[in-house]
CSV table of C-alpha atoms in Angstrom, one decimal:
chain,number,residue,atom,x,y,z
B,1,MET,CA,-7.4,26.5,3.3
B,2,PRO,CA,-8.0,23.4,5.6
B,3,THR,CA,-5.5,20.9,6.4
B,4,GLU,CA,-6.1,17.3,5.0
B,5,VAL,CA,-6.0,14.3,7.4
B,6,ILE,CA,-4.4,11.5,5.2
B,7,LEU,CA,-4.0,8.0,6.0
B,8,PRO,CA,-0.2,7.6,6.9
B,9,LYS,CA,2.0,5.0,6.0
B,10,VAL,CA,3.4,3.1,9.2
B,11,ASP,CA,4.5,-0.2,8.0
B,12,MET,CA,7.3,-1.0,5.6
B,13,ASP,CA,4.7,-3.3,3.7
B,14,MET,CA,1.5,-1.1,3.8
B,15,ALA,CA,-0.6,-0.7,1.1
B,16,THR,CA,-3.8,-0.1,3.1
B,17,GLY,CA,-4.8,0.3,6.4
B,18,GLN,CA,-8.0,0.4,8.3
B,19,ILE,CA,-9.4,2.5,10.9
B,20,SER,CA,-10.6,0.9,13.6
B,21,ARG,CA,-11.5,3.3,16.0
B,22,TRP,CA,-12.3,7.4,15.8
B,23,PHE,CA,-11.5,9.2,18.8
B,24,ALA,CA,-13.1,12.6,17.3
B,25,GLU,CA,-17.0,12.8,15.5
B,26,GLU,CA,-17.7,15.1,12.4
B,27,GLY,CA,-17.6,18.9,13.8
B,28,ALA,CA,-15.8,18.2,16.7
B,29,THR,CA,-13.1,20.9,17.7
B,30,VAL,CA,-9.5,19.1,17.7
B,31,LYS,CA,-5.8,20.4,18.7
B,32,LYS,CA,-2.6,19.6,17.0
B,33,GLY,CA,-1.6,16.5,18.4
B,34,ASP,CA,-4.4,15.3,19.8
B,35,VAL,CA,-5.3,11.6,18.8
B,36,LEU,CA,-7.8,11.3,16.3
B,37,PHE,CA,-7.9,8.0,15.0
B,38,GLU,CA,-6.4,4.9,15.6
B,39,ILE,CA,-5.1,2.6,12.6
B,40,GLU,CA,-5.1,-1.5,12.2
B,41,THR,CA,-2.4,-2.6,10.0
B,42,ASP,CA,-1.7,-6.2,9.8
B,43,LYS,CA,0.6,-6.2,13.1
B,44,ALA,CA,-0.2,-3.5,15.1
B,45,ALA,CA,-2.9,-0.8,16.1
B,46,MET,CA,-1.3,3.0,15.7
B,47,GLU,CA,-2.8,5.9,17.2
B,48,ILE,CA,-2.4,9.1,14.7
B,49,ASP,CA,-2.4,12.8,15.9
B,50,ALA,CA,-4.2,15.9,14.3
B,51,PRO,CA,-2.1,17.4,11.9
B,52,ALA,CA,-3.3,20.9,13.1
B,53,SER,CA,-5.7,22.6,15.2
B,54,GLY,CA,-9.5,23.4,14.4
B,55,VAL,CA,-12.7,22.0,13.5
B,56,LEU,CA,-12.7,18.3,12.1
B,57,ARG,CA,-15.1,18.3,9.1
B,58,ASP,CA,-15.8,15.9,6.1
B,59,VAL,CA,-14.8,12.7,7.9
B,60,THR,CA,-14.8,9.9,4.9
B,61,GLY,CA,-12.6,7.4,6.5
B,62,LYS,CA,-14.9,4.7,7.6
B,63,GLU,CA,-13.9,2.2,10.6
B,64,GLY,CA,-13.1,-1.2,9.4
B,65,VAL,CA,-12.6,-0.6,5.6
B,66,ASP,CA,-9.3,-0.9,3.9
B,67,ILE,CA,-8.1,2.1,2.6
B,68,ALA,CA,-5.7,3.3,0.2
B,69,VAL,CA,-2.2,4.9,1.8
B,70,GLY,CA,-2.3,8.6,1.4
B,71,SER,CA,-5.8,9.1,1.2
B,72,ALA,CA,-7.9,11.9,2.7
B,73,VAL,CA,-9.9,10.8,5.5
B,74,ALA,CA,-10.8,13.9,7.2
B,75,TRP,CA,-9.9,17.6,6.7
B,76,ILE,CA,-9.4,20.1,9.7
B,77,TYR,CA,-10.7,23.7,9.4
B,78,ALA,CA,-9.0,26.7,11.4
B,79,ASP,CA,-11.3,28.2,13.6
B,80,GLY,CA,-12.8,30.8,11.7
B,81,GLU,CA,-12.4,29.7,8.2
B,82,ALA,CA,-15.6,29.1,5.6
B,83,TYR,CA,-16.6,25.7,5.3
B,84,LYS,CA,-18.2,24.3,2.2
B,85,ASP,CA,-20.4,21.3,2.3
B,86,LYS,CA,-18.2,19.6,0.0
B,87,ALA,CA,-14.6,17.7,0.9
B,88,PRO,CA,-12.1,20.2,-0.7
B,89,ILE,CA,-9.8,19.0,-3.8
B,90,SER,CA,-5.7,18.0,-2.9
B,91,PRO,CA,-3.6,20.0,-4.9
B,92,LEU,CA,-2.4,17.4,-7.4
B,93,GLU,CA,-6.1,16.1,-7.6
B,94,GLY,CA,-6.9,19.8,-8.4
B,95,GLU,CA,-5.0,19.4,-11.8
B,96,MET,CA,-7.1,16.4,-12.8
B,97,SER,CA,-10.7,16.5,-14.3
B,98,THR,CA,-13.4,17.3,-12.1
B,99,LYS,CA,-16.2,15.8,-14.0
B,100,SER,CA,-15.2,12.6,-14.7
B,101,THR,CA,-12.9,9.5,-13.7
B,102,GLU,CA,-14.1,7.6,-16.5
B,103,GLY,CA,-11.4,8.9,-18.9
B,104,VAL,CA,-13.4,9.6,-21.6
B,105,ALA,CA,-14.7,13.0,-23.1
B,106,SER,CA,-18.1,13.3,-24.5
B,107,GLU,CA,-16.3,14.1,-27.7
B,108,GLY,CA,-14.6,10.8,-27.5
B,109,THR,CA,-11.3,12.1,-26.0
B,110,ALA,CA,-9.2,10.3,-23.2
B,111,LEU,CA,-8.9,12.4,-20.3
B,112,ALA,CA,-5.8,12.1,-18.2
B,113,LEU,CA,-6.4,10.5,-14.9
B,114,SER,CA,-3.3,11.8,-13.1
B,115,PRO,CA,-1.0,14.5,-14.0
B,116,VAL,CA,1.7,12.5,-15.3
B,117,GLU,CA,2.5,11.9,-18.9
B,118,PRO,CA,-0.4,10.7,-21.0
B,119,THR,CA,0.0,7.2,-22.4
B,120,PRO,CA,0.4,7.7,-26.3
B,121,PRO,CA,-2.9,6.7,-28.5
B,122,ASP,CA,-1.1,4.0,-30.3
B,123,ARG,CA,-0.2,2.2,-27.0
B,124,ARG,CA,-3.3,2.8,-25.6
B,125,LEU,CA,-5.1,1.1,-28.9
B,126,ALA,CA,-2.9,-1.6,-29.0
B,127,ASP,CA,-4.3,-5.1,-29.9
B,128,HIS,CA,-1.9,-6.4,-26.8
B,129,PRO,CA,-1.3,-4.0,-24.4
B,130,PRO,CA,1.3,-4.8,-21.6
B,131,LEU,CA,0.0,-7.3,-19.1
B,132,GLU,CA,0.2,-5.5,-16.1
B,133,GLY,CA,-0.8,-2.3,-17.4
B,134,GLU,CA,2.8,-1.3,-16.6
B,135,GLY,CA,2.9,1.8,-19.0
B,136,LYS,CA,1.5,4.8,-16.9
B,137,THR,CA,-1.1,2.9,-15.5
B,138,ARG,CA,-1.0,4.0,-11.2
B,139,ALA,CA,-1.6,1.1,-8.7
B,140,THR,CA,-0.6,0.1,-5.4
B,141,PRO,CA,2.2,-2.5,-5.2
B,142,LEU,CA,-0.1,-5.0,-4.2
B,143,ALA,CA,-3.0,-4.2,-7.0
B,144,ARG,CA,-0.4,-5.0,-9.5
B,145,ARG,CA,0.9,-8.4,-7.8
B,146,LEU,CA,-2.9,-9.4,-7.7
B,147,ALA,CA,-3.7,-8.7,-11.3
B,148,ARG,CA,-0.7,-10.1,-12.3
B,149,GLU,CA,-1.7,-13.5,-10.4
B,150,ALA,CA,-5.0,-13.5,-12.0
B,151,GLY,CA,-3.9,-12.0,-15.1
B,152,LEU,CA,-5.7,-9.2,-15.3
B,153,ASN,CA,-4.7,-5.9,-17.6
B,154,LEU,CA,-4.2,-3.1,-15.4
B,155,SER,CA,-4.9,-0.2,-18.2
B,156,GLY,CA,-8.3,-2.0,-18.6
B,157,ILE,CA,-9.4,-1.2,-14.6
B,158,SER,CA,-10.7,2.1,-13.5
B,159,GLY,CA,-8.8,3.1,-10.2
B,160,THR,CA,-10.6,4.2,-7.2
B,161,GLY,CA,-7.7,5.3,-5.1
B,162,PRO,CA,-6.0,8.5,-4.5
B,163,HIS,CA,-5.3,10.5,-8.1
B,164,GLY,CA,-7.0,7.6,-10.3
B,165,ARG,CA,-4.8,4.7,-8.2
B,166,VAL,CA,-6.0,1.2,-8.8
B,167,VAL,CA,-6.1,-0.4,-5.3
B,168,LYS,CA,-7.1,-3.8,-4.1
B,169,ALA,CA,-10.5,-3.0,-4.0
B,170,ASP,CA,-10.7,-2.7,-7.7
B,171,ILE,CA,-8.9,-5.6,-8.5
B,172,ASP,CA,-11.2,-7.3,-6.4
B,173,ALA,CA,-14.6,-5.8,-8.1
B,174,VAL,CA,-13.2,-7.0,-11.5
B,175,LEU,CA,-12.7,-10.4,-9.9
B,176,SER,CA,-16.3,-10.6,-8.3
B,177,SER,CA,-17.5,-9.7,-11.7
B,178,PRO,CA,-19.8,-12.6,-13.1
B,179,LEU,CA,-17.6,-13.1,-16.4
B,180,GLU,CA,-14.2,-11.5,-15.4
B,181,GLY,CA,-12.4,-12.3,-18.5
B,182,GLU,CA,-14.8,-10.2,-20.5
B,183,VAL,CA,-14.1,-6.7,-20.8
B,184,SER,CA,-16.6,-4.2,-20.9
B,185,ALA,CA,-17.1,-0.7,-21.0
B,186,LYS,CA,-17.5,-0.7,-17.0
B,187,ARG,CA,-14.3,-2.5,-16.6
B,188,THR,CA,-12.2,-0.2,-19.2
B,189,GLU,CA,-14.1,2.7,-18.7
B,190,GLY,CA,-12.4,3.3,-22.2
B,191,VAL,CA,-14.8,3.9,-24.6
B,192,ALA,CA,-15.7,7.0,-25.7
B,193,SER,CA,-19.1,8.3,-27.3
B,194,GLY,CA,-18.2,7.6,-30.8
B,195,GLY,CA,-14.6,6.5,-29.9
B,196,THR,CA,-12.5,3.6,-30.1
B,197,ALA,CA,-12.4,1.0,-27.3
B,198,PHE,CA,-9.3,0.3,-25.8
B,199,ALA,CA,-7.8,-3.2,-26.3
B,200,PRO,CA,-9.3,-5.9,-23.7
B,201,SER,CA,-7.1,-7.5,-21.2
B,202,PRO,CA,-6.0,-10.7,-22.6
B,203,VAL,CA,-7.8,-12.9,-20.0
B,204,GLU,CA,-9.8,-15.6,-21.2
B,205,ALA,CA,-13.5,-15.3,-20.1
B,206,THR,CA,-14.2,-18.3,-17.1
B,207,PRO,CA,-16.9,-20.3,-17.7
B,208,PRO,CA,-19.6,-20.5,-15.0
B,209,ASP,CA,-18.2,-24.2,-13.8
B,210,ARG,CA,-14.9,-23.1,-13.0
B,211,PRO,CA,-13.6,-21.3,-10.2
B,212,SER,CA,-13.2,-17.6,-10.6
B,213,ALA,CA,-10.1,-15.9,-12.3
B,214,GLY,CA,-6.7,-16.1,-10.6
B,215,HIS,CA,-7.7,-19.1,-8.2
B,216,PRO,CA,-5.9,-22.4,-9.9
B,217,PRO,CA,-8.3,-25.1,-10.6
B,218,LEU,CA,-9.6,-27.2,-7.3
B,219,LYS,CA,-8.1,-24.5,-5.3
B,220,GLY,CA,-10.3,-21.6,-5.6
B,221,GLU,CA,-12.9,-20.4,-3.3
B,222,GLY,CA,-15.8,-22.1,-5.3
B,223,ASP,CA,-14.2,-25.1,-5.7
B,224,VAL,CA,-13.7,-25.4,-2.0
B,225,MET,CA,-17.2,-24.2,-1.0
B,226,LYS,CA,-18.7,-27.2,-3.0
B,227,LEU,CA,-17.3,-29.6,-0.7
B,228,PHE,CA,-19.4,-28.4,2.3
B,229,GLU,CA,-23.0,-28.7,2.8
B,230,GLU,CA,-24.7,-25.2,2.6
B,231,GLY,CA,-25.3,-23.9,6.3
B,232,SER,CA,-22.7,-26.2,8.1
B,233,TYR,CA,-20.0,-23.6,8.3
B,234,GLU,CA,-19.4,-20.1,9.1
B,235,LEU,CA,-17.2,-17.8,7.0
B,236,VAL,CA,-15.3,-15.3,8.9
B,237,PRO,CA,-13.4,-12.6,6.8
B,238,HIS,CA,-9.7,-12.4,6.6
B,239,ASP,CA,-8.3,-9.5,8.6
B,240,ASN,CA,-4.8,-7.1,7.4
B,241,MET,CA,-2.5,-9.7,9.5
B,242,ARG,CA,-4.2,-13.3,8.2
B,243,LYS,CA,-3.5,-12.1,4.6
B,244,THR,CA,-0.2,-10.1,5.3
B,245,ILE,CA,0.9,-13.9,7.0
B,246,ALA,CA,-0.3,-15.9,4.3
B,247,ARG,CA,1.5,-14.0,1.2
B,248,ARG,CA,4.7,-13.8,3.9
B,249,LEU,CA,4.7,-17.1,4.4
B,250,VAL,CA,3.8,-18.2,0.4
B,251,GLU,CA,6.6,-15.9,-0.3
B,252,ALA,CA,9.0,-17.5,2.2
B,253,LYS,CA,8.4,-20.8,1.1
B,254,THR,CA,8.6,-20.3,-2.2
B,255,THR,CA,11.8,-17.7,-2.8
B,256,ILE,CA,13.8,-19.1,0.1
B,257,PRO,CA,15.8,-22.3,-0.2
B,258,HIS,CA,14.9,-23.7,3.3
B,259,PHE,CA,16.9,-27.0,5.1
B,260,TYR,CA,17.0,-27.9,8.1
B,261,LEU,CA,19.4,-28.8,11.5
B,262,THR,CA,18.5,-31.0,14.2
B,263,LEU,CA,20.0,-31.8,17.8
B,264,ASP,CA,19.0,-32.3,20.9
B,265,CYS,CA,20.7,-30.4,23.9
B,266,GLU,CA,20.4,-31.2,27.4
B,267,LEU,CA,18.7,-28.5,30.1
B,268,ASP,CA,20.0,-29.8,33.3
B,269,ALA,CA,23.0,-27.3,33.9
B,270,LEU,CA,21.0,-24.6,32.5
B,271,LEU,CA,18.0,-25.2,34.8
B,272,ALA,CA,20.0,-25.2,37.9
B,273,LEU,CA,21.4,-22.0,37.2
B,274,ARG,CA,17.8,-20.5,36.1
B,275,THR,CA,17.0,-21.3,39.6
B,276,GLN,CA,20.1,-19.8,41.6
B,277,LEU,CA,19.7,-16.6,39.7
B,278,ASN,CA,16.0,-16.4,40.2
B,279,ALA,CA,16.3,-16.9,43.8
B,280,ALA,CA,19.3,-14.1,44.1
B,281,ALA,CA,16.9,-11.6,42.2
B,282,PRO,CA,16.7,-8.5,44.3
B,283,VAL,CA,12.9,-7.3,45.0
B,284,LYS,CA,10.8,-4.3,44.5
B,285,LYS,CA,7.8,-3.0,46.2
B,286,THR,CA,5.1,-2.7,43.8
B,287,ASP,CA,0.9,-2.3,43.9
B,288,LYS,CA,0.7,-5.8,44.8
B,289,GLY,CA,3.0,-6.1,46.9
B,290,GLU,CA,7.0,-7.1,46.8
B,291,ALA,CA,8.2,-8.8,43.4
B,292,PRO,CA,11.7,-10.1,42.0
B,293,VAL,CA,13.3,-7.6,39.7
B,294,TYR,CA,13.5,-10.2,37.1
B,295,LYS,CA,12.2,-14.0,36.6
B,296,LEU,CA,14.2,-15.7,34.4
B,297,SER,CA,12.3,-18.4,31.4
B,298,VAL,CA,14.0,-20.9,29.7
B,299,ASN,CA,13.1,-18.6,26.6
B,300,ASP,CA,15.7,-15.9,27.7
B,301,MET,CA,18.3,-17.7,27.6
B,302,VAL,CA,17.6,-19.3,24.7
B,303,ILE,CA,17.4,-15.9,22.9
B,304,LYS,CA,20.8,-15.1,25.0
B,305,ALA,CA,22.5,-18.3,23.6
B,306,MET,CA,20.9,-17.7,20.2
B,307,ALA,CA,22.5,-14.0,20.2
B,308,MET,CA,25.7,-15.1,21.5
B,309,ALA,CA,26.1,-18.4,19.2
B,310,LEU,CA,25.5,-15.9,16.2
B,311,LYS,CA,28.2,-13.8,17.3
B,312,ALA,CA,30.6,-16.3,17.7
B,313,VAL,CA,29.7,-17.6,14.1
B,314,PRO,CA,29.6,-14.1,12.4
B,315,ASP,CA,29.1,-15.4,8.7
B,316,ALA,CA,25.4,-17.0,9.6
B,317,ASN,CA,24.7,-13.4,10.7
B,318,ALA,CA,23.9,-12.9,7.4
B,319,SER,CA,21.0,-11.8,5.0
B,320,TRP,CA,20.6,-12.3,1.3
B,321,THR,CA,20.3,-10.1,-1.3
B,322,GLU,CA,20.6,-10.2,-4.9
B,323,SER,CA,23.3,-8.0,-4.9
B,324,ALA,CA,25.3,-8.2,-1.9
B,325,MET,CA,25.4,-10.2,1.6
B,326,VAL,CA,24.4,-8.3,4.6
B,327,LYS,CA,26.5,-9.1,7.2
B,328,HIS,CA,25.5,-8.0,10.5
B,329,ARG,CA,27.2,-6.6,13.6
B,330,HIS,CA,24.6,-7.0,16.0
B,331,ALA,CA,22.6,-10.2,16.6
B,332,ASP,CA,18.8,-8.8,16.8
B,333,VAL,CA,17.0,-11.5,17.8
B,334,GLY,CA,13.1,-11.7,17.1
B,335,VAL,CA,10.7,-13.8,19.1
B,336,ALA,CA,8.0,-15.5,17.8
B,337,VAL,CA,4.6,-14.2,20.1
B,338,SER,CA,1.3,-15.5,19.4
B,339,ILE,CA,-1.9,-13.3,19.5
B,340,PRO,CA,-5.1,-13.4,18.5
B,341,GLY,CA,-5.5,-13.5,15.3
B,342,GLY,CA,-2.1,-14.2,14.2
B,343,LEU,CA,1.6,-13.9,15.3
B,344,ILE,CA,4.1,-11.1,15.5
B,345,THR,CA,8.3,-11.3,16.3
B,346,PRO,CA,9.2,-8.4,18.6
B,347,ILE,CA,13.1,-7.9,18.5
B,348,ILE,CA,15.3,-8.1,21.1
B,349,ARG,CA,17.8,-5.4,19.7
B,350,HIS,CA,21.6,-5.9,20.6
B,351,ALA,CA,21.0,-9.7,22.5
B,352,ASP,CA,24.1,-10.6,22.3
B,353,GLU,CA,25.3,-7.6,24.5
B,354,LYS,CA,22.1,-7.6,27.3
B,355,THR,CA,22.1,-9.2,30.2
B,356,LEU,CA,19.8,-12.0,30.7
B,357,SER,CA,18.0,-10.0,33.6
B,358,VAL,CA,17.5,-7.1,30.9
B,359,ILE,CA,16.4,-9.7,27.8
B,360,SER,CA,13.9,-11.0,30.4
B,361,ASN,CA,12.2,-7.8,31.3
B,362,GLU,CA,11.9,-6.7,27.6
B,363,MET,CA,10.7,-9.4,26.5
B,364,LYS,CA,8.3,-9.5,29.0
B,365,ASP,CA,7.0,-6.0,28.1
B,366,LEU,CA,7.5,-6.2,23.9
B,367,ALA,CA,5.4,-9.5,24.9
B,368,SER,CA,2.2,-7.5,26.2
B,369,ARG,CA,2.2,-5.0,24.0
B,370,ALA,CA,2.5,-7.2,21.0
B,371,ARG,CA,-0.8,-9.0,22.2
B,372,SER,CA,-2.6,-5.5,22.4
B,373,ARG,CA,-1.0,-4.7,19.2
B,374,LYS,CA,0.9,-1.4,20.8
B,375,LEU,CA,4.1,-2.0,19.1
B,376,LYS,CA,5.9,0.3,17.1
B,377,PRO,CA,7.0,-0.7,13.5
B,378,GLU,CA,10.7,-0.4,14.7
B,379,GLU,CA,9.8,-2.9,17.4
B,380,TYR,CA,9.0,-5.8,15.3
B,381,GLN,CA,10.5,-4.7,11.7
B,382,GLY,CA,14.1,-5.9,10.8
B,383,GLY,CA,16.2,-8.3,13.1
B,384,THR,CA,19.1,-10.9,12.1
B,385,THR,CA,17.6,-14.1,13.2
B,386,ALA,CA,14.4,-15.4,14.9
B,387,VAL,CA,13.4,-18.1,17.5
B,388,SER,CA,10.2,-19.7,17.6
B,389,ASN,CA,9.3,-21.7,21.1
B,390,LEU,CA,6.5,-24.1,21.2
B,391,GLY,CA,7.9,-26.1,23.5
B,392,MET,CA,5.5,-25.1,26.1
B,393,PHE,CA,2.7,-26.7,24.4
B,394,GLY,CA,4.8,-30.0,24.6
B,395,ILE,CA,5.8,-30.0,21.7
B,396,LYS,CA,9.2,-31.9,20.8
B,397,ASP,CA,10.4,-30.6,17.6
B,398,PHE,CA,9.3,-28.6,14.6
B,399,ALA,CA,10.7,-26.8,11.6
B,400,ALA,CA,9.9,-22.9,11.6
B,401,VAL,CA,9.4,-21.0,8.3
B,402,ILE,CA,12.5,-18.3,7.6
B,403,ASN,CA,10.9,-14.6,8.2
B,404,PRO,CA,12.7,-12.2,5.6
B,405,PRO,CA,15.3,-10.9,5.7
B,406,HIS,CA,16.0,-13.2,8.4
B,407,ALA,CA,18.6,-16.4,7.2
B,408,THR,CA,18.1,-18.4,9.9
B,409,ILE,CA,15.4,-19.5,12.6
B,410,LEU,CA,15.4,-21.8,15.8
B,411,ALA,CA,12.9,-23.6,16.5
B,412,VAL,CA,12.3,-24.6,20.0
B,413,GLY,CA,10.8,-27.9,21.1
B,414,ALA,CA,9.8,-28.9,24.9
B,415,GLY,CA,12.2,-30.0,27.3
B,416,GLU,CA,11.6,-33.5,28.7
B,417,GLU,CA,13.3,-36.2,30.8
B,418,ARG,CA,14.9,-38.9,28.7
B,419,ALA,CA,17.5,-41.8,28.5
B,420,VAL,CA,21.1,-40.9,27.3
B,421,VAL,CA,24.3,-42.7,27.5
B,422,ARG,CA,27.3,-41.6,29.3
B,423,ASN,CA,30.5,-43.6,29.4
B,424,GLY,CA,28.4,-46.7,28.5
B,425,GLU,CA,26.0,-46.1,31.0
B,426,ILE,CA,22.2,-44.7,30.7
B,427,LYS,CA,21.5,-41.9,32.7
B,428,ILE,CA,18.1,-39.8,32.9
B,429,ALA,CA,18.5,-36.1,31.7
B,430,THR,CA,16.5,-33.4,30.9
B,431,VAL,CA,16.6,-32.8,26.7
B,432,MET,CA,15.6,-30.2,24.4
B,433,SER,CA,15.2,-30.4,20.8
B,434,VAL,CA,16.3,-27.5,18.5
B,435,THR,CA,15.6,-27.1,14.8
B,436,LEU,CA,17.5,-24.7,12.7
B,437,SER,CA,15.9,-23.7,9.5
B,438,THR,CA,18.3,-21.7,7.0
B,439,ASP,CA,18.8,-19.9,3.9
B,440,HIS,CA,20.8,-21.9,2.1
B,441,ARG,CA,21.5,-18.9,-0.4
B,442,ALA,CA,23.2,-17.1,2.8
B,443,VAL,CA,24.2,-20.1,5.3
B,444,ASP,CA,25.6,-23.1,4.0
B,445,GLY,CA,25.0,-26.7,5.5
B,446,ALA,CA,28.6,-26.6,7.5
B,447,LEU,CA,28.3,-22.8,8.5
B,448,GLY,CA,24.8,-23.7,9.9
B,449,ALA,CA,26.2,-27.0,11.8
B,450,GLU,CA,28.7,-24.7,13.4
B,451,LEU,CA,26.1,-22.0,14.5
B,452,LEU,CA,24.1,-24.9,16.0
B,453,VAL,CA,26.8,-26.4,17.6
B,454,ALA,CA,27.9,-23.0,19.0
B,455,PHE,CA,24.2,-22.7,20.5
B,456,LYS,CA,24.4,-26.1,22.0
B,457,LYS,CA,27.9,-25.8,23.9
B,458,LEU,CA,26.5,-22.6,25.5
B,459,ILE,CA,22.6,-24.3,26.4
B,460,GLU,CA,24.7,-26.8,27.9
B,461,ASN,CA,27.4,-24.7,29.3
B,462,PRO,CA,25.3,-21.5,30.6
B,463,MET,CA,27.7,-20.2,32.3
B,464,GLY,CA,29.6,-18.9,29.6
B,465,MET,CA,26.0,-16.4,29.1
B,466,LEU,CA,27.2,-14.4,32.3
B,467,VAL,CA,30.7,-13.5,31.3
């Protein structure tokens, strides 16, 4: 039997993915381990290998199209294996009806859309089924969330995903219909010839002059578009990264009680030490001539100081969960890196235990691969805190949004010469403002202040980072 090639789940939050590029064409001979295609997730591009050797057939996964995780995108036939000009049915799909995905038999009997226990008739025909169709309706987590936000009943939507699963595209199709609140046979797929219609979704019909369902008044796409003259703009569809950034930021700001602590750090001692360390760096031969083994940046030293501060104040090195506080044994620091279309936070693991030169070289490698979307999931998932530095743009100070599961994030501003008072005299010093955003559920005000003071002490006395 031919080997099924599926779209794998390569990210913890991944519900759908896009094939950005196929490396093999229909009918090509491939070997197990050859790169078949590249997946574009919301954070990275990953190459997927062939699971078997043979001839690639029935390539159904199109480039640039959202595909549900677990969906078959192609099949590999072994050499000499008979090929029928029709994609084979997977074992699970073989248990389903081969004639209808509409859930209706010609005699009016509902067909099972998946090999799960069928929904009892009295529930299926209830006047008010559950809003999310939680009973036996199969749907991706993303589809469930979108349906809940739009007030749609999942049990009234026909799924086009694997094994009848409702996916994002099905929700989008319903929301784009002329009258989203009006239940039709096409939407519910629940009317048999001579049978009884399923209960309609309890959603009010949307008047033509109102924004589409799922969009609050004055915030829907229709209302926004009315504010601009036609032809005065260009519509750029959101990619997976932008959608995920938007979703996670809304989630973070609405579910995490942020509070902010700001203080100033004098940088003169750190800048002097950085100059000395870079001058003492050994050199190595490269294709472009001799180059130093490392070149420290201020941000490298900020990463190290933040990690050591967390070790000095271990109660702040935590993550919140509903059942328990997660106390971390190591300081894994995520660093915000701007990439085309968004940002990503690669993580320096055990940053408290690494030397400045190791942190510097590791950060350069991670940032380079982040910009080309070549990071592995384990290189950007997790972490215990994060650093976001906009100092290179001259930003004096700002407050960053916490990235779950972190309980803190440090926003770093530019170092600039300012007048400071020492022993009653005005002096000039290089000063950097930093703001700590904190999850108040995990870190209280006094604890957050203690963490920030520990960070300031390391920045202003940087020799402590060398011992």
